[in-house]
Short mmCIF file of C-alpha atoms in Angstrom, two decimals:
data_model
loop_
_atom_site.label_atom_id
_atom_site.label_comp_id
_atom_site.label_asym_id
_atom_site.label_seq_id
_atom_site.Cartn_x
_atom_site.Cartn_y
_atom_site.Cartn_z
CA UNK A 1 -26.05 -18.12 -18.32
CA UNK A 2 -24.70 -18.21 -14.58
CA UNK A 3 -27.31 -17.65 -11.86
CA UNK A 4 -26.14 -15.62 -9.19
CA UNK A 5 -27.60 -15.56 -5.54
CA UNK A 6 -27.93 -11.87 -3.80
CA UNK A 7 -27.62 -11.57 -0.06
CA UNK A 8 -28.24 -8.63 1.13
CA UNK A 9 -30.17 -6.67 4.05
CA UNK A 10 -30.51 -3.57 2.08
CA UNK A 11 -33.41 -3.57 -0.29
CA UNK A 12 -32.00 -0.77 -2.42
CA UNK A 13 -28.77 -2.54 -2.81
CA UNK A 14 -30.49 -5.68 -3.66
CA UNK A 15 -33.09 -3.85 -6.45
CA UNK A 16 -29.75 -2.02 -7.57
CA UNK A 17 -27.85 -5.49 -8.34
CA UNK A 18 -31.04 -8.04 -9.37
CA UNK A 19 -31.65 -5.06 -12.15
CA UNK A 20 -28.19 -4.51 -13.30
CA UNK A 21 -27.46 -8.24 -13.63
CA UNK A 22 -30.94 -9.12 -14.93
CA UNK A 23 -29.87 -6.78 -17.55
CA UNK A 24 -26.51 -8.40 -18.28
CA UNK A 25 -28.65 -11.79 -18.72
CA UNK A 26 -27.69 -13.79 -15.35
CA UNK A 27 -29.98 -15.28 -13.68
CA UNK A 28 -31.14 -13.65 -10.12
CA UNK A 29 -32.33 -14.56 -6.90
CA UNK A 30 -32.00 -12.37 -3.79
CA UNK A 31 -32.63 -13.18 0.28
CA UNK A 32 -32.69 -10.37 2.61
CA UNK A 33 -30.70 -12.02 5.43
CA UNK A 34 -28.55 -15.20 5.63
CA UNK A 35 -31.71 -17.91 6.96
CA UNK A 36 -33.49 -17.45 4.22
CA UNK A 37 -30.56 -17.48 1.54
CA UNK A 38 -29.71 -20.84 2.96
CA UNK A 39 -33.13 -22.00 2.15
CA UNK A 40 -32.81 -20.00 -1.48
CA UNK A 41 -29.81 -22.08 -2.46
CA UNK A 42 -30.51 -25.50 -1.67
CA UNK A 43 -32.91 -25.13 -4.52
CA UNK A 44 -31.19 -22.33 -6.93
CA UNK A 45 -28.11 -23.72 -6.89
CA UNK A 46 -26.27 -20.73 -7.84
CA UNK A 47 -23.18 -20.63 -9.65
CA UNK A 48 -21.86 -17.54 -7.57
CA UNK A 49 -23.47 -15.91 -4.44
CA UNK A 50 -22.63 -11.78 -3.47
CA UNK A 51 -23.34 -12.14 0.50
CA UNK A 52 -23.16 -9.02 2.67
CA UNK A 53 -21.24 -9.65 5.78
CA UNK A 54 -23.18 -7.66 8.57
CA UNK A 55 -27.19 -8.85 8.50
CA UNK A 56 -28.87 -8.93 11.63
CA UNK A 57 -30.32 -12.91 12.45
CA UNK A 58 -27.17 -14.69 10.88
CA UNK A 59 -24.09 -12.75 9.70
CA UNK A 60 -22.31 -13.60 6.07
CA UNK A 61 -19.58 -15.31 7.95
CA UNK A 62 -21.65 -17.97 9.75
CA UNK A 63 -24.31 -17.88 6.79
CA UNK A 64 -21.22 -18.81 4.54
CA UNK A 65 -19.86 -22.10 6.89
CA UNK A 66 -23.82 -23.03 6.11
CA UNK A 67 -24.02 -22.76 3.01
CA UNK A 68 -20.24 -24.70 2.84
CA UNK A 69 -21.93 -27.66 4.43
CA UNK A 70 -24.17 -28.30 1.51
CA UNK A 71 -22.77 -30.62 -0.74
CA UNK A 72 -24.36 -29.57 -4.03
CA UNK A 73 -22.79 -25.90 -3.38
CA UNK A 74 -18.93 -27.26 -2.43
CA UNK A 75 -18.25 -25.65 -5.89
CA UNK A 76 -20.15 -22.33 -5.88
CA UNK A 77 -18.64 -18.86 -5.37
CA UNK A 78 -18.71 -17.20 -2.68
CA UNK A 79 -17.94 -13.36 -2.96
CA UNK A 80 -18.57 -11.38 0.50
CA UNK A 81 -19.78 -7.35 0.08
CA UNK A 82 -17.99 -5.41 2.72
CA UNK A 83 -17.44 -1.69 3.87
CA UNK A 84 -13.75 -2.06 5.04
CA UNK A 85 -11.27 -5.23 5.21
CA UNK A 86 -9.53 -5.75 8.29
CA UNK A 87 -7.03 -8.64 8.38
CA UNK A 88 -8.64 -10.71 11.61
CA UNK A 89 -12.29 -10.37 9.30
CA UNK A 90 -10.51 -11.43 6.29
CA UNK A 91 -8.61 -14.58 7.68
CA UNK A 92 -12.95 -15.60 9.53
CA UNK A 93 -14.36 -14.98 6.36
CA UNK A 94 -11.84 -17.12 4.43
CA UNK A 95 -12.14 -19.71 7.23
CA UNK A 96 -16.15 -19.71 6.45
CA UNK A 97 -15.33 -21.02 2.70
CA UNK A 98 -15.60 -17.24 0.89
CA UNK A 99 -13.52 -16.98 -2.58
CA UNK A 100 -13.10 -13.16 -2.53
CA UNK A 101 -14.22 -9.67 -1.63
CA UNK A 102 -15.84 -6.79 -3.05
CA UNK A 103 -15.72 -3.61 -1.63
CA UNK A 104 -18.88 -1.02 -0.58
CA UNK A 105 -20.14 1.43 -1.65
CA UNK A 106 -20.73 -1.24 -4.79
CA UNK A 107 -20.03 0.34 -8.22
CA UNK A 108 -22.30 -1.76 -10.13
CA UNK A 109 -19.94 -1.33 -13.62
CA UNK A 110 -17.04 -1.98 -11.79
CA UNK A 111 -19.33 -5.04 -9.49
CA UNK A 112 -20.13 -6.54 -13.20
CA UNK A 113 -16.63 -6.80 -14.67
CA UNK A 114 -15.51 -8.71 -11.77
CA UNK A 115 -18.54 -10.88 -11.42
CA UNK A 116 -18.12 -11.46 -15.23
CA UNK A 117 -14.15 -12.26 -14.73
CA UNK A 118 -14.73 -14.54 -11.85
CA UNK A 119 -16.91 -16.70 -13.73
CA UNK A 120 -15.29 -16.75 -17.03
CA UNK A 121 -12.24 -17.75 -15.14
CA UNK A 122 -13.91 -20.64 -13.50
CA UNK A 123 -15.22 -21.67 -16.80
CA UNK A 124 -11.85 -21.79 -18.69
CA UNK A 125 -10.55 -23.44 -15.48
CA UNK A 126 -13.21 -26.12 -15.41
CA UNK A 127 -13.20 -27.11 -19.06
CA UNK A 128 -9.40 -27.52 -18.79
CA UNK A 129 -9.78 -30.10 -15.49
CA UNK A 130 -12.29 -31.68 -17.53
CA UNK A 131 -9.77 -32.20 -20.68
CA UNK A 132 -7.39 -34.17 -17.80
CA UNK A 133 -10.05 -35.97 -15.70
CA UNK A 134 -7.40 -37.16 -13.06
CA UNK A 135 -3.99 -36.31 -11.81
CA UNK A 136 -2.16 -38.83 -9.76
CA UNK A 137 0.77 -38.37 -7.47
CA UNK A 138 1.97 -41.19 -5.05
CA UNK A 139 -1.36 -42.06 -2.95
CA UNK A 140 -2.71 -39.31 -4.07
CA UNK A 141 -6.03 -40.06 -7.02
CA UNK A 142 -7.55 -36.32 -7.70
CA UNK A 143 -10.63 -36.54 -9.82
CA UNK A 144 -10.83 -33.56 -11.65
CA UNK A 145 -14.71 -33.82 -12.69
CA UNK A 146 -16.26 -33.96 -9.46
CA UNK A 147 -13.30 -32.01 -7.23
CA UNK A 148 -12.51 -35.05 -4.79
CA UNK A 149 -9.12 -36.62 -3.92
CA UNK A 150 -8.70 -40.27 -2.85
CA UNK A 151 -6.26 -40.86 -0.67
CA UNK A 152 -5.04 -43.72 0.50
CA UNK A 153 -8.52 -45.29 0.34
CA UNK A 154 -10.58 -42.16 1.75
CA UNK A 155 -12.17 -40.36 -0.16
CA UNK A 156 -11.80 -36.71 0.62
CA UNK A 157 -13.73 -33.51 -0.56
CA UNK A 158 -12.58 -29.93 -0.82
CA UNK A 159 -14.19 -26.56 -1.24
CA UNK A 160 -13.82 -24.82 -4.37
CA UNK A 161 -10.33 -22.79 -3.36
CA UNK A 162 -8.87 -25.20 -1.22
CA UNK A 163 -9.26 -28.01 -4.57
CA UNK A 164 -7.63 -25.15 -7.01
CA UNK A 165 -4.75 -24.66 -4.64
CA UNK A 166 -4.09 -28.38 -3.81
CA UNK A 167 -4.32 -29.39 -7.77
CA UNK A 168 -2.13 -26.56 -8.48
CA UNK A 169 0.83 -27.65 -5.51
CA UNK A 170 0.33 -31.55 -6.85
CA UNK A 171 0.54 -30.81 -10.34
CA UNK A 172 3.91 -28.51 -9.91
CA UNK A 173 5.32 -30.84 -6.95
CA UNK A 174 8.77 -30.23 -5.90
CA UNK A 175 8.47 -26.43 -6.73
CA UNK A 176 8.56 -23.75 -4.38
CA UNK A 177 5.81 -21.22 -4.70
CA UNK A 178 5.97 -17.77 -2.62
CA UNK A 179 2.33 -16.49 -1.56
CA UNK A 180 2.20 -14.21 -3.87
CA UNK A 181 2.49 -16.21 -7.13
CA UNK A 182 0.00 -18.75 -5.28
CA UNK A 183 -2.57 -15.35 -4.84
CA UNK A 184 -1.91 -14.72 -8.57
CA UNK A 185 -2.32 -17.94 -9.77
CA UNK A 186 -5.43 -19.26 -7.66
CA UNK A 187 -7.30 -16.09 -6.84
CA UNK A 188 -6.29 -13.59 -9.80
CA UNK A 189 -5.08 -10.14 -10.59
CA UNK A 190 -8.62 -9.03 -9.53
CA UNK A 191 -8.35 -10.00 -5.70
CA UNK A 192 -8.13 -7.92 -3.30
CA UNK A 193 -7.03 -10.78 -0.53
CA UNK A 194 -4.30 -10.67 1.74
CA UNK A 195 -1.18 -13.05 1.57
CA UNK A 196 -2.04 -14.52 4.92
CA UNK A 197 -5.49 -16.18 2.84
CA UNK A 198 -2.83 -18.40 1.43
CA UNK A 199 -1.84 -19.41 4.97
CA UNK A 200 -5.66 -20.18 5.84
CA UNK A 201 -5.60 -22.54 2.95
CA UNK A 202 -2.59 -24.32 3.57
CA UNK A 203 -3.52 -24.95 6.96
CA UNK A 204 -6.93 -25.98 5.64
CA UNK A 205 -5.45 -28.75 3.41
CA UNK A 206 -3.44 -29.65 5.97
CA UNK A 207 -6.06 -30.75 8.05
CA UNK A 208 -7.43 -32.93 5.32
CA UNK A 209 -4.50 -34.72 4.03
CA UNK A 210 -2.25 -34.48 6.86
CA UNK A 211 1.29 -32.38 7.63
CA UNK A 212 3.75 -33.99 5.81
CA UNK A 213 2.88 -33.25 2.62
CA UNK A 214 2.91 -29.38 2.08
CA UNK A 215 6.11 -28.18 3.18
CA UNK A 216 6.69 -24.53 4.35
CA UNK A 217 9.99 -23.54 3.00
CA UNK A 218 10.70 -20.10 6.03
CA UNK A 219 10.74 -16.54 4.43
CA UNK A 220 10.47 -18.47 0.51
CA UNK A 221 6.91 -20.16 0.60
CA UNK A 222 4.81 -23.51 0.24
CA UNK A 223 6.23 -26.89 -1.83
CA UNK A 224 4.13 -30.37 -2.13
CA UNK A 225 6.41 -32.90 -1.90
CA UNK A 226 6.34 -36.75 -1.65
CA UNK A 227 9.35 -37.04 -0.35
#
């Protein structure tokens, strides 16, 4: 079963979840603040971690660009807890590596289905890569076990999202996708992320594998092309 890391600076929230989940078999580990999750996962390595954006000593958003930088977690969820979603919070968070929001107060039935959804998604999505090992487009070598792309010699790594989204543009290249079929197709029906996410992606791969691949086709939406 998936083991889930808790990160929250409310103890009843954190009792509320560990219980509930316990219950639905995961395995739990909670932190009270973002320092000591850090610590928490390098050892846990949790398949998914629920991390509350205001804590006092580290926020979720710098707590999550920590957690990004460890290598054994490139591939672990990231869902952020939050009272309200404004767009300038949504495009740091997704800038700190999260995967997706849940809204406060947390309705734990509602909290479960998601969690559950989320992971079974990943799963199905996994053993599929796994069927394919590799995709190759031009200079492009994406190795579909361990999420890295070689490129022209480099080898390059990606978080979680930004390997999904690039696999997905290779794989369909020459095809324009609007933001909201790429929302749909990488992140879900169950999102509640904003189109301008799939901006902070783009420009994310961008920075890894240069300009010139990803085009941005005005007012229609994004296209890899080799061309």
């Amino acid at each position: 079963m998936s083991k889930i890391l808790l990160v929250d600076d409310d103890p009843d929230i954190l009792e509320l979840l560990e219980y509930n989940l316990k219950k639905e078999g995961y395995e739990t580990s909670s932190a009270k603040n973002g320092l000591v999750a850090i610590d928490l996962a390098k050892n846990f390595l949790p398949d998914l971690i629920l991390l509350d954006i205001m804590m006092p000593q580290l926020d979720g958003i710098e707590t999550a660009k920590r957690l990004r930088k460890i290598p054994e977690l490139k591939n672990t969820f990231i869902i952020f807890l939050t009272a309200r979603i404004e767009e300038y919070a949504e495009v740091a968070a997704f800038e700190a590596g999260a995967d997706d929001f849940i809204l406060k107060p947390v309705k734990v039935g509602a909290l479960i289905s998601r969690l559950k959804a989320v992971l079974r998604r990943d799963l199905i999505s996994q053993q599929d890569l796994e069927k394919k090992e590799t995709l190759t487009a031009g200079n492009f070598i994406i190795n579909l076990n361990n999420h890295t792309v070689l490129l022209e010699g480099e080898y390059l790594s990606f978080a979680k999202k930004e390997f999904e989204l690039l696999y997905f543009l290779v794989q369909n290249q020459e095809s324009v996708f609007s933001r909201e079929k790429i929302l749909h197709e990488i992140w879900g029906q169950e999102t509640i992320v904003l189109e301008r996410t799939v901006d902070v992606h783009i420009r994310k791969l961008r920075e890894k594998i240069g300009e010139k691949y990803i085009k941005t086709l005005k007012g229609v939406g994004y296209m890899f092309s080799l061309q």
